[in-house]
Short mmCIF file of C-alpha atoms in Angstrom, two decimals:
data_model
loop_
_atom_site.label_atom_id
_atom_site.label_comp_id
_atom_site.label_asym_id
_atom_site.label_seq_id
_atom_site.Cartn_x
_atom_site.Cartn_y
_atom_site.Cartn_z
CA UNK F 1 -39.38 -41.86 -19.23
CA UNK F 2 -40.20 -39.11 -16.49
CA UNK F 3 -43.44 -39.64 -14.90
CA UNK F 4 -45.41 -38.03 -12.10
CA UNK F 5 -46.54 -34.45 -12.80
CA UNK F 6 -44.46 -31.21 -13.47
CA UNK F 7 -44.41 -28.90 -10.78
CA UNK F 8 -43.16 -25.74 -12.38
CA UNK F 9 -41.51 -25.15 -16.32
CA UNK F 10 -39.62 -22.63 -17.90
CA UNK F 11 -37.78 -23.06 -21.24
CA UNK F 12 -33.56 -22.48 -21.39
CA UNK F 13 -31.46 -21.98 -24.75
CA UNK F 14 -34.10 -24.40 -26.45
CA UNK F 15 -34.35 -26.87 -23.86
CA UNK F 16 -37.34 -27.36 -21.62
CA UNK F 17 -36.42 -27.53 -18.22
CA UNK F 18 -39.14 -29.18 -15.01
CA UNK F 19 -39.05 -29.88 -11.59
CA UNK F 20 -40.84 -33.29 -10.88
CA UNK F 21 -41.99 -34.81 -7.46
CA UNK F 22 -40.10 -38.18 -7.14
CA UNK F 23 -40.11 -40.87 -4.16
CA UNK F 24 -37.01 -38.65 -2.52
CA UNK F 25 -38.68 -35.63 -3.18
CA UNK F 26 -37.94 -33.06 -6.13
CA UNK F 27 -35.99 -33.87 -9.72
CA UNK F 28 -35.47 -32.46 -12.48
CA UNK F 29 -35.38 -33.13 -16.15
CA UNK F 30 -34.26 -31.19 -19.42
CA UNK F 31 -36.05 -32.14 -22.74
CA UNK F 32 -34.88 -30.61 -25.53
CA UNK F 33 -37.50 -28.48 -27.93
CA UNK F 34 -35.39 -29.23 -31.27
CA UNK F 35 -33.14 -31.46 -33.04
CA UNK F 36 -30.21 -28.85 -32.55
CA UNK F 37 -30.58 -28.96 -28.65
CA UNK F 38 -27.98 -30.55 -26.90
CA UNK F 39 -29.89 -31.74 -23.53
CA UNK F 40 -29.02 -33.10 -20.62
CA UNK F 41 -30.77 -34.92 -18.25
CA UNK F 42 -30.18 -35.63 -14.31
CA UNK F 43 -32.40 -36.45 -11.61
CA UNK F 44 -31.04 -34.75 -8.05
CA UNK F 45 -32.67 -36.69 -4.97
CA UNK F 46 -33.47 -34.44 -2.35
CA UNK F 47 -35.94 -31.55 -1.12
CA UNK F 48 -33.14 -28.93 -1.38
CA UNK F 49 -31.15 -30.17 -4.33
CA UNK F 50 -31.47 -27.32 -7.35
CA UNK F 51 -31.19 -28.61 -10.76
CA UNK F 52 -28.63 -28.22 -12.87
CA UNK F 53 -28.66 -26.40 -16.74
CA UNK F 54 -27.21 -27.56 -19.99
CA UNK F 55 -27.32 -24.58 -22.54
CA UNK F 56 -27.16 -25.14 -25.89
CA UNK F 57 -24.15 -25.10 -27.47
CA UNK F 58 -23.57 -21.71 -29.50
CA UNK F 59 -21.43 -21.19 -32.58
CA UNK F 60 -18.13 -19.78 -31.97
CA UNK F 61 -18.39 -15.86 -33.20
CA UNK F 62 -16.16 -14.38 -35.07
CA UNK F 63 -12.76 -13.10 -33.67
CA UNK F 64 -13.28 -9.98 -35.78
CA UNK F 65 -16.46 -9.22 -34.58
CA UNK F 66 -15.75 -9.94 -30.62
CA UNK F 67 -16.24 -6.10 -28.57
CA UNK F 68 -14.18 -5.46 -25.32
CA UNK F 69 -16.75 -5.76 -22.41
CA UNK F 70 -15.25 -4.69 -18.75
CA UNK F 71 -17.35 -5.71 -15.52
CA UNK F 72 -16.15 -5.60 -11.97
CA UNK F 73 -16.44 -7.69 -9.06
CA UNK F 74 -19.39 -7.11 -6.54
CA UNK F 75 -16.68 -6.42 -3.91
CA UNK F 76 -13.70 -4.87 -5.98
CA UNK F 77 -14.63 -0.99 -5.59
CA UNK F 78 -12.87 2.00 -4.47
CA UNK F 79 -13.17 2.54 -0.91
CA UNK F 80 -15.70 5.57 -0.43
CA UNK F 81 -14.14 6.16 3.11
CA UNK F 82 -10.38 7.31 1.67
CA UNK F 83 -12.76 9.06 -1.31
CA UNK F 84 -14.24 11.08 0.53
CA UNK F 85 -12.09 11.90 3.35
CA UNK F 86 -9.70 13.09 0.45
CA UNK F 87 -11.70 14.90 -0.80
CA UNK F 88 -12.90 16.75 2.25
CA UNK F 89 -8.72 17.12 3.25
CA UNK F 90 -8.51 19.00 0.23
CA UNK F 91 -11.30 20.79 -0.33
CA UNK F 92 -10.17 23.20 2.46
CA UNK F 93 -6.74 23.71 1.22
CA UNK F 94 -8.56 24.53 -2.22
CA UNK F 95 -10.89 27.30 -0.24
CA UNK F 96 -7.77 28.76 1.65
CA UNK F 97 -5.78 28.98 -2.03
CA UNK F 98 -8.68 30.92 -3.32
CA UNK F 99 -8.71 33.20 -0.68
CA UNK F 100 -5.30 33.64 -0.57
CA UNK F 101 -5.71 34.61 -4.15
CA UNK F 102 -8.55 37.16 -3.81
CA UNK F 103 -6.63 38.84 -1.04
CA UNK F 104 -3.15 39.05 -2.98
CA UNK F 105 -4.85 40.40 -6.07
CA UNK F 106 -7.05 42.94 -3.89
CA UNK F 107 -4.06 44.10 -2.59
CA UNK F 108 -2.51 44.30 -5.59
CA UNK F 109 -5.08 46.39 -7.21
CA UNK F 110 -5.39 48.62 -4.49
CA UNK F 111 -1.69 49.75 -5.35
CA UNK F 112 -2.66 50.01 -8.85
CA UNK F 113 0.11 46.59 -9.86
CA UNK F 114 -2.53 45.25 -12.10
CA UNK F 115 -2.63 47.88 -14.37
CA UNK F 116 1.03 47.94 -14.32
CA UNK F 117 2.58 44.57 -13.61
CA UNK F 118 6.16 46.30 -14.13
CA UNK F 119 5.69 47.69 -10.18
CA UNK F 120 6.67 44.56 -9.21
CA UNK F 121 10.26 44.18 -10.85
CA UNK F 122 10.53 48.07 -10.04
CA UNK F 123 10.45 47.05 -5.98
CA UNK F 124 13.87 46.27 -4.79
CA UNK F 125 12.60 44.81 -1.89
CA UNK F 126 10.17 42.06 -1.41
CA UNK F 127 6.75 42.44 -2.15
CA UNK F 128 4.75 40.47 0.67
CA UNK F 129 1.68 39.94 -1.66
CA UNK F 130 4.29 38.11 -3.59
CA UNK F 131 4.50 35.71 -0.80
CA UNK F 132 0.42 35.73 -0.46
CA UNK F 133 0.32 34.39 -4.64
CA UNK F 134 2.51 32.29 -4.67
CA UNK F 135 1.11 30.26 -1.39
CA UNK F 136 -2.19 31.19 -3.08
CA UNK F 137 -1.33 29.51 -6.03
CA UNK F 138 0.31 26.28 -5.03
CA UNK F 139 -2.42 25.63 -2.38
CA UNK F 140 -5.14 26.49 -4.53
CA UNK F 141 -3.44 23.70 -7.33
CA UNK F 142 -2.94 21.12 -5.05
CA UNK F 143 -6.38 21.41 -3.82
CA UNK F 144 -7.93 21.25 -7.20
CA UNK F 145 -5.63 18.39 -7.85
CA UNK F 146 -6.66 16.19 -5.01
CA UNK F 147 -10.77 16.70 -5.12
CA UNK F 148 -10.79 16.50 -8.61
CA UNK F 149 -8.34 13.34 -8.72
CA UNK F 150 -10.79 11.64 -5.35
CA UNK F 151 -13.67 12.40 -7.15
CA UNK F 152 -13.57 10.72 -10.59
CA UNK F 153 -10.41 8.41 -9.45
CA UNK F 154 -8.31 9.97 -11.66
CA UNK F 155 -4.84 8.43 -10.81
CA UNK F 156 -2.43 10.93 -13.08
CA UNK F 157 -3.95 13.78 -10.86
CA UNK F 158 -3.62 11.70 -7.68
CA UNK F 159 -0.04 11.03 -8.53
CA UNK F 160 0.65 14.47 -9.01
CA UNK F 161 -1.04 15.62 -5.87
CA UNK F 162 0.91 12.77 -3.56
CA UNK F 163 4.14 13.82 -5.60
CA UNK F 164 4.04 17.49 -4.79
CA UNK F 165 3.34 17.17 -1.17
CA UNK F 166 6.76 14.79 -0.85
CA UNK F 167 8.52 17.16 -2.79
CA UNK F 168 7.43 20.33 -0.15
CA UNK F 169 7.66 17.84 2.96
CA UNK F 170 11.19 17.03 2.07
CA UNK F 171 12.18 20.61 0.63
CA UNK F 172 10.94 21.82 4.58
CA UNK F 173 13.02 19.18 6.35
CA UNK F 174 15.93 20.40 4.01
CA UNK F 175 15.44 23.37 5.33
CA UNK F 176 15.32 23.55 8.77
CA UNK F 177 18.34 21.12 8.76
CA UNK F 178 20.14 23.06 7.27
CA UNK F 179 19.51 26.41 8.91
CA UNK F 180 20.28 24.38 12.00
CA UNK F 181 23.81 23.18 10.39
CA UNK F 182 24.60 26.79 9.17
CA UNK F 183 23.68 29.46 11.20
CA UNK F 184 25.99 31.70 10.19
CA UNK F 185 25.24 31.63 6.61
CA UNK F 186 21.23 31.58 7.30
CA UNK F 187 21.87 34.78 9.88
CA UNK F 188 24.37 36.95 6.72
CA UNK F 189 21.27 35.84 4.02
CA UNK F 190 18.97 37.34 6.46
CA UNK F 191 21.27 40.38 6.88
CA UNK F 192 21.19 40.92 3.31
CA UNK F 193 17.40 40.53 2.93
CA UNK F 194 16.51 42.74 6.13
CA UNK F 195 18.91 45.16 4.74
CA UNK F 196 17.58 45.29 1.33
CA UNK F 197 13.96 45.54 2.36
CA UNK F 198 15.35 48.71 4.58
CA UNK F 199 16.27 50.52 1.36
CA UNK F 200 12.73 49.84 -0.46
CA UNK F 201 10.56 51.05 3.35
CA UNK F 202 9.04 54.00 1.83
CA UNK F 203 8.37 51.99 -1.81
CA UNK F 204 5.87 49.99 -1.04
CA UNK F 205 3.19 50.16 1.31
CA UNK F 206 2.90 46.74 2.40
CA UNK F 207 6.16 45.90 2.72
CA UNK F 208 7.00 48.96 5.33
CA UNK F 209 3.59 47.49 7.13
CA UNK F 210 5.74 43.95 7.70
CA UNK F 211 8.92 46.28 8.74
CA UNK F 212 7.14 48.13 11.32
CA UNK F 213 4.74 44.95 12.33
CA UNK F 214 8.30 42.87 12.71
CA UNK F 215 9.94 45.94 14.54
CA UNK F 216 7.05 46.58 17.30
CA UNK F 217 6.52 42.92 17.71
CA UNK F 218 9.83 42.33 18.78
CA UNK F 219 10.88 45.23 20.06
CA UNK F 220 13.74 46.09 17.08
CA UNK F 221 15.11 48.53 15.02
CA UNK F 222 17.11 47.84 11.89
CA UNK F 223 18.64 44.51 11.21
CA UNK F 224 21.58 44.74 13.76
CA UNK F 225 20.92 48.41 14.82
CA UNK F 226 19.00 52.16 14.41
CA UNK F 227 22.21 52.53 12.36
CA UNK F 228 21.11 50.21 9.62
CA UNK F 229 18.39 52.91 8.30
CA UNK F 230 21.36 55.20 6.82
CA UNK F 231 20.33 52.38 3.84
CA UNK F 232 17.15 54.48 3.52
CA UNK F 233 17.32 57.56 1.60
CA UNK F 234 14.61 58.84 3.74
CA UNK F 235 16.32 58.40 7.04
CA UNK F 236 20.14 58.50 6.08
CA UNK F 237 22.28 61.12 7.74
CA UNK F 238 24.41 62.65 5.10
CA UNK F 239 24.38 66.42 4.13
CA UNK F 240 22.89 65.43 1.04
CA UNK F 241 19.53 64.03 2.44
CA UNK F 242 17.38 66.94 2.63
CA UNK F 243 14.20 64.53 3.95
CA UNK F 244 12.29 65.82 7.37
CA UNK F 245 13.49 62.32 8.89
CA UNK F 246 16.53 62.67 7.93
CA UNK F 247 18.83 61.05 10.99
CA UNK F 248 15.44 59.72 12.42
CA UNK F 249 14.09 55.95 12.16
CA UNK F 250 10.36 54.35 11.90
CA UNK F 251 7.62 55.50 14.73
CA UNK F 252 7.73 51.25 14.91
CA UNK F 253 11.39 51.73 16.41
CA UNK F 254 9.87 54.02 19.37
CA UNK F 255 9.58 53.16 22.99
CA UNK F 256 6.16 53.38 23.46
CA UNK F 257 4.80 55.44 25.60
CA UNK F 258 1.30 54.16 27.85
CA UNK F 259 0.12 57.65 28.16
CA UNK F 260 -0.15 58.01 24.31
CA UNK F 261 -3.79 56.47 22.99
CA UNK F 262 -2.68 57.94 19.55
CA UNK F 263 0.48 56.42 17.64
CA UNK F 264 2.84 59.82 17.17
CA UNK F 265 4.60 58.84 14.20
CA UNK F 266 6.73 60.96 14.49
CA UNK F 267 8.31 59.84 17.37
CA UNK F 268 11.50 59.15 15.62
CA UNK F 269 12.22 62.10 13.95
CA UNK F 270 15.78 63.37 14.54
CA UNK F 271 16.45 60.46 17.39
CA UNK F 272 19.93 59.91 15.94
CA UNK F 273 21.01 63.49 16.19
CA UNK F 274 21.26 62.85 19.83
CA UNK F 275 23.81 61.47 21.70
CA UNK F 276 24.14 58.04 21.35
CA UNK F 277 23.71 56.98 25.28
CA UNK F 278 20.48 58.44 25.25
CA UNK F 279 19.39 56.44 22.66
CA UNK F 280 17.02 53.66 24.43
CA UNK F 281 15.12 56.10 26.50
CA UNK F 282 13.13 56.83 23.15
CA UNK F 283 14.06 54.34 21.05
CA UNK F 284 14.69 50.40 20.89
CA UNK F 285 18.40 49.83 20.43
CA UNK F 286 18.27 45.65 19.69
CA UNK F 287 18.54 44.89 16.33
CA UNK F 288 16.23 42.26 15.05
CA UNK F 289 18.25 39.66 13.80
CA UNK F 290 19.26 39.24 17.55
CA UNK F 291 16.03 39.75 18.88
CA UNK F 292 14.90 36.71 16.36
CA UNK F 293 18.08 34.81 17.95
CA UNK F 294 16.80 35.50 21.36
CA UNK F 295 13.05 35.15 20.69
CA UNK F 296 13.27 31.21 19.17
CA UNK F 297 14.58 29.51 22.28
CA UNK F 298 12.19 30.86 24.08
CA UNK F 299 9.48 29.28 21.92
CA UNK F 300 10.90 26.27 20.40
CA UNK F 301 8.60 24.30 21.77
CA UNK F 302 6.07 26.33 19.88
CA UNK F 303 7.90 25.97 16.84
CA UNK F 304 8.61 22.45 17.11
CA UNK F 305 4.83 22.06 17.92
CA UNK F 306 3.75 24.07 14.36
CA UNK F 307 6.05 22.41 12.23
CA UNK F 308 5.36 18.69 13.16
CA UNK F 309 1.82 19.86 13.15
CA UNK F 310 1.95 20.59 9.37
CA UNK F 311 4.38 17.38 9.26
CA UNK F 312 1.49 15.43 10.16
CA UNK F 313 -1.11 17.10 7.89
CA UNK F 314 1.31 16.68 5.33
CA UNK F 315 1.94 12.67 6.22
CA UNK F 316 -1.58 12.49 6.24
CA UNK F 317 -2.21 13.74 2.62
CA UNK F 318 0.08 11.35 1.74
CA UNK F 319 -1.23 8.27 3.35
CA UNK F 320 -4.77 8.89 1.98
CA UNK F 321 -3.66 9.94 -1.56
CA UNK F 322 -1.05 6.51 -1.70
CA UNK F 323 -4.48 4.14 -0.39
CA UNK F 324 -6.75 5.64 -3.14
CA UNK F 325 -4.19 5.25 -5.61
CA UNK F 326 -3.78 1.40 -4.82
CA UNK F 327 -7.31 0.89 -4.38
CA UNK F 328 -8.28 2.46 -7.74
CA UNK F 329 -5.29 0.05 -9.52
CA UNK F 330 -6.85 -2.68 -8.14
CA UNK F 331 -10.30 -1.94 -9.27
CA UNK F 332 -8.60 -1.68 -12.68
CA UNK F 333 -6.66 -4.46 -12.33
CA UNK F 334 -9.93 -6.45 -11.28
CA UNK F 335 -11.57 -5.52 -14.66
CA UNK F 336 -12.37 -8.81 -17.45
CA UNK F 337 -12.40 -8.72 -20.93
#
């Protein structure tokens, strides 16, 4: 029989549970409040000893009736530092992919495309707002992708997201390595575009903008020559061209002259009819395929510098996407019935 007097009570699962002073210092006893109770009782010796609970023993429920109950561990969550910093990676690629987006279909309304989407096949050229969607587009998914997957830890999205980027970092590797391996091939498919984009100058307003933006920037006319714009009805020099710049080529071909505060575009009218010596003293004679040839050994450091910069961002994207997705399939995996 416990004696001495109970310093504090509280009643567990039917059993009545006290703290008593002893000789050693503090004990405790369990006395159960009903027949049913199983009880236990222990005496701990010691001030700092804590005493010890016997519940009652509960009737097993039935299997039917048991729910699915998931808890996690106080230290198994998702790291908030990869969260977030994904989330903040993306969010600017997202921004950039919507305004790529408003400024492709600006410019496509502008030129009245929207109203008649058929424009577009009509071109036999390239249509640089083209380009603008579609990196609109793809940045603006992968964006959405990747804050939406950090956010609620949505793995399928995450996946996606990590996948995509791999698939463009190794399509861009492909690439360069094999411009590198076949320069002759890469320098005819350019001939082809450059010369195909020369017969559609005068169809479309932003594409001749890129022509004459490529040509003054480097200093060019025509893919290999001023002869290559005898592709452009406009500027061809057969007797069945009846065009004022007929024999002529783009103001963007012209020398320019630092005297001249206003562009003359019409610098270039009937420069071909001349002879051909006398070319260069008005005109640039380089065509640009070579001028691109000459131009990227003079920068590759700059190009080398650009492309493993995106490398990196890239790798990056990767690396954070790849930890989220573990640490979320951990959490998961951490989960109890």
């Amino acid at each position: 029989m416990l004696t001495g007097r109970a310093r504090s009570w509280r009643a567990h699962c039917g059993v009545l549970v006290a703290w008593f002073p002893t000789q050693s210092g503090f004990g405790s006893g369990q006395v159960s409040l009903s027949p049913q109770s199983t009880c236990c009782l222990q005496l701990l010796a010691g001030p700092c000893a804590y005493p010890k609970v016997c519940k009652r023993r509960q009737p097993e429920p039935d299997p039917a009736s048991r729910k699915m109950h998931y808890y996690r561990y106080s230290n198994a969550e998702v790291s908030c530092w990869y969260k977030y910093l994904l989330f903040s990676y993306n969010i600017v690629f997202w921004l950039a992919g919507v305004v790529f987006l408003g400024v492709g279909l600006w410019a496509w309304s502008e030129k009245g495309v929207l109203s008649d989407l058929t424009k577009v096949t009509r071109l036999h050229g390239i249509d640089p707002v083209v380009l603008v969607l579609m990196v609109g587009v793809v940045m603006f998914t992968l964006g959405f992708a990747g804050c939406v997957g950090a956010l609620r830890e949505n793995i399928c999205l995450l996946k996606f997201f990590c996948g995509t980027i791999v698939l463009i970092f190794f399509l861009e590797l492909a690439v360069a390595v094999l411009a590198f391996l076949f320069q002759d091939w890469v320098r005819d498919r350019f001939r082809e575009f450059f010369e195909s984009n020369i017969r559609s100058y005068r169809d479309d307003i932003d594409l001749q903008n890129l022509i004459d933006s490529l040509q003054k920037a480097n200093q060019c006319c025509g893919a290999y020559g001023p002869e290559d714009w005898d592709l452009n009805v406009y500027f061809n020099c057969s007797g069945a061209s009846y065009s004022r710049e007929k024999c002529g080529v783009p103001f963007s071909c012209c020398v320019p002259d630092p005297a001249q505060k206003v562009v003359n575009t019409q610098c270039g009218y009937d420069v071909r009819t001349q002879l051909k010596s006398k070319w260069d003293e008005s005109i640039f004679t380089k065509g640009c395929i070579q001028a691109l040839e000459g131009w990227l050994p003079r920068n590759i450091y700059i190009v080398a510098g650009v492309f493993i910069a995106i490398s990196l961002l890239q790798i990056f994207g990767i690396f954070l996407a790849k930890t989220l997705i573990s640490d979320i399939e951990a959490v998961k995996a951490g989960h109890h019935f």
